[in-house]
C-alpha atoms as a printed R data frame, in Angstrom:
   type eleno elety resid chain resno       x      y       z
1  ATOM     1    CA   MET     A     1   0.732 22.421 -23.544
2  ATOM     2    CA   LYS     A     2  -1.351 24.301 -21.339
3  ATOM     3    CA   ASN     A     3  -1.754 23.116 -17.023
4  ATOM     4    CA   ASN     A     4  -4.794 21.762 -18.580
5  ATOM     5    CA   GLY     A     5  -3.598 19.824 -21.608
6  ATOM     6    CA   ILE     A     6  -0.394 18.617 -18.944
7  ATOM     7    CA   SER     A     7  -2.739 17.907 -16.278
8  ATOM     8    CA   ARG     A     8  -5.003 14.812 -18.830
9  ATOM     9    CA   GLN     A     9  -2.175 13.638 -19.862
10 ATOM    10    CA   ILE     A    10  -0.403 13.110 -16.297
11 ATOM    11    CA   LYS     A    11  -3.860 11.803 -15.451
12 ATOM    12    CA   SER     A    12  -4.460  9.480 -18.567
13 ATOM    13    CA   ILE     A    13  -0.952  7.842 -17.876
14 ATOM    14    CA   ILE     A    14  -1.465  7.416 -14.597
15 ATOM    15    CA   ALA     A    15  -5.099  5.711 -15.104
16 ATOM    16    CA   THR     A    16  -3.217  3.729 -18.143
17 ATOM    17    CA   GLU     A    17  -0.079  2.400 -15.323
18 ATOM    18    CA   CYS     A    18  -2.677  1.455 -13.066
19 ATOM    19    CA   GLY     A    19  -5.689 -0.310 -14.950
20 ATOM    20    CA   ILE     A    20  -8.270  2.327 -14.570
21 ATOM    21    CA   ASN     A    21 -10.673  4.217 -16.616
22 ATOM    22    CA   ALA     A    22  -9.341  7.894 -16.817
23 ATOM    23    CA   LYS     A    23 -12.183  9.911 -15.822
24 ATOM    24    CA   THR     A    24 -12.000  8.108 -13.026
25 ATOM    25    CA   VAL     A    25  -8.292 10.034 -11.856
26 ATOM    26    CA   THR     A    26  -8.674 13.186 -10.402
27 ATOM    27    CA   ASN     A    27  -6.426 15.800  -9.319
28 ATOM    28    CA   LYS     A    28  -7.713 14.320  -5.176
29 ATOM    29    CA   THR     A    29  -7.219 10.739  -6.132
30 ATOM    30    CA   GLU     A    30  -4.748  8.604  -3.841
31 ATOM    31    CA   PHE     A    31  -2.451  6.309  -5.086
32 ATOM    32    CA   MET     A    32  -2.045  3.657  -2.749
33 ATOM    33    CA   SER     A    33  -5.499  3.603  -0.639
34 ATOM    34    CA   SER     A    34  -7.450  4.130  -3.124
35 ATOM    35    CA   ARG     A    35  -6.237  2.322  -6.149
36 ATOM    36    CA   GLY     A    36  -5.021 -0.509  -4.266
37 ATOM    37    CA   LEU     A    37  -1.358  0.185  -5.133
38 ATOM    38    CA   SER     A    38   2.266 -0.753  -3.289
39 ATOM    39    CA   TYR     A    39   4.630  1.624  -2.772
40 ATOM    40    CA   PHE     A    40   6.670 -0.019  -6.002
41 ATOM    41    CA   ASP     A    41   3.433 -0.225  -7.529
42 ATOM    42    CA   CYS     A    42   3.741  4.596  -7.394
43 ATOM    43    CA   VAL     A    43   7.122  4.265  -8.342
44 ATOM    44    CA   ASP     A    44   6.346  1.844 -11.463
45 ATOM    45    CA   VAL     A    45   4.501  5.187 -12.616
46 ATOM    46    CA   LEU     A    46   6.197  7.973 -11.573
47 ATOM    47    CA   TYR     A    47   9.122  6.966 -13.142
48 ATOM    48    CA   THR     A    48   6.981  6.141 -16.717
49 ATOM    49    CA   LEU     A    49   5.813  9.807 -15.860
50 ATOM    50    CA   GLU     A    50   9.115 11.243 -15.758
51 ATOM    51    CA   HIS     A    51   9.916  9.173 -18.629
52 ATOM    52    CA   LYS     A    52   6.779  9.342 -21.594
53 ATOM    53    CA   LEU     A    53   7.454 13.652 -20.111
54 ATOM    54    CA   HIS     A    54  10.656 14.364 -19.655
55 ATOM    55    CA   VAL     A    55  11.201 15.058 -16.383
56 ATOM    56    CA   LYS     A    56  12.654 14.364 -13.272
57 ATOM    57    CA   LEU     A    57  10.761 13.800 -10.449
58 ATOM    58    CA   PRO     A    58  13.562 13.342  -7.033
59 ATOM    59    CA   GLU     A    59  13.222  9.918  -5.371
60 ATOM    60    CA   SER     A    60  13.670 11.672  -2.032
61 ATOM    61    CA   SER     A    61  10.342 13.824  -2.839
62 ATOM    62    CA   TYR     A    62   8.462 10.640  -3.732
63 ATOM    63    CA   TYR     A    63   6.758  9.976  -0.085
64 ATOM    64    CA   LYS     A    64   4.455 13.414  -1.162
65 ATOM    65    CA   TYR     A    65   3.135 12.099  -3.418
66 ATOM    66    CA   THR     A    66   0.434 11.115  -1.825
67 ATOM    67    CA   THR     A    67  -2.071 12.240  -4.840
68 ATOM    68    CA   VAL     A    68  -2.367 12.744  -7.912
69 ATOM    69    CA   ASP     A    69  -2.242 16.621  -7.501
70 ATOM    70    CA   GLY     A    70   1.038 16.583  -5.995
71 ATOM    71    CA   VAL     A    71   2.220 14.622  -8.986
72 ATOM    72    CA   VAL     A    72   0.815 17.385 -11.319
73 ATOM    73    CA   LYS     A    73   2.503 21.016  -9.762
74 ATOM    74    CA   ASP     A    74   6.022 19.183 -10.191
75 ATOM    75    CA   ILE     A    75   5.657 18.561 -13.665
76 ATOM    76    CA   VAL     A    76   4.231 21.001 -14.733
77 ATOM    77    CA   ARG     A    77   6.370 23.642 -12.516
78 ATOM    78    CA   GLN     A    78   9.128 21.829 -14.072
79 ATOM    79    CA   LEU     A    79   7.620 21.702 -17.261
80 ATOM    80    CA   LYS     A    80   7.366 25.848 -17.563
81 ATOM    81    CA   ILE     A    81  10.656 26.226 -15.692
82 ATOM    82    CA   HIS     A    82  11.986 23.816 -19.058
83 ATOM    83    CA   SER     A    83   9.938 26.210 -21.442
84 ATOM    84    CA   LYS     A    84  11.712 29.549 -20.388
């Protein structure tokens, strides 16, 4: 799957988990401030992404995922490493 496909899949999962329209999720979308999510809601979304995409996002890095872009970059990087 190409990066755009992975990015769309991640955004779709985030939208579903947050109960919002997928078209409103962009790379600049902020998890907590613009979507009204608590830190624990964000953790749930990250766990779901890990499970569905078969990646591991270190819990110590969760604080840095303030926007969708950061999550997308880390997941794409992991998927590239695993596909080699």
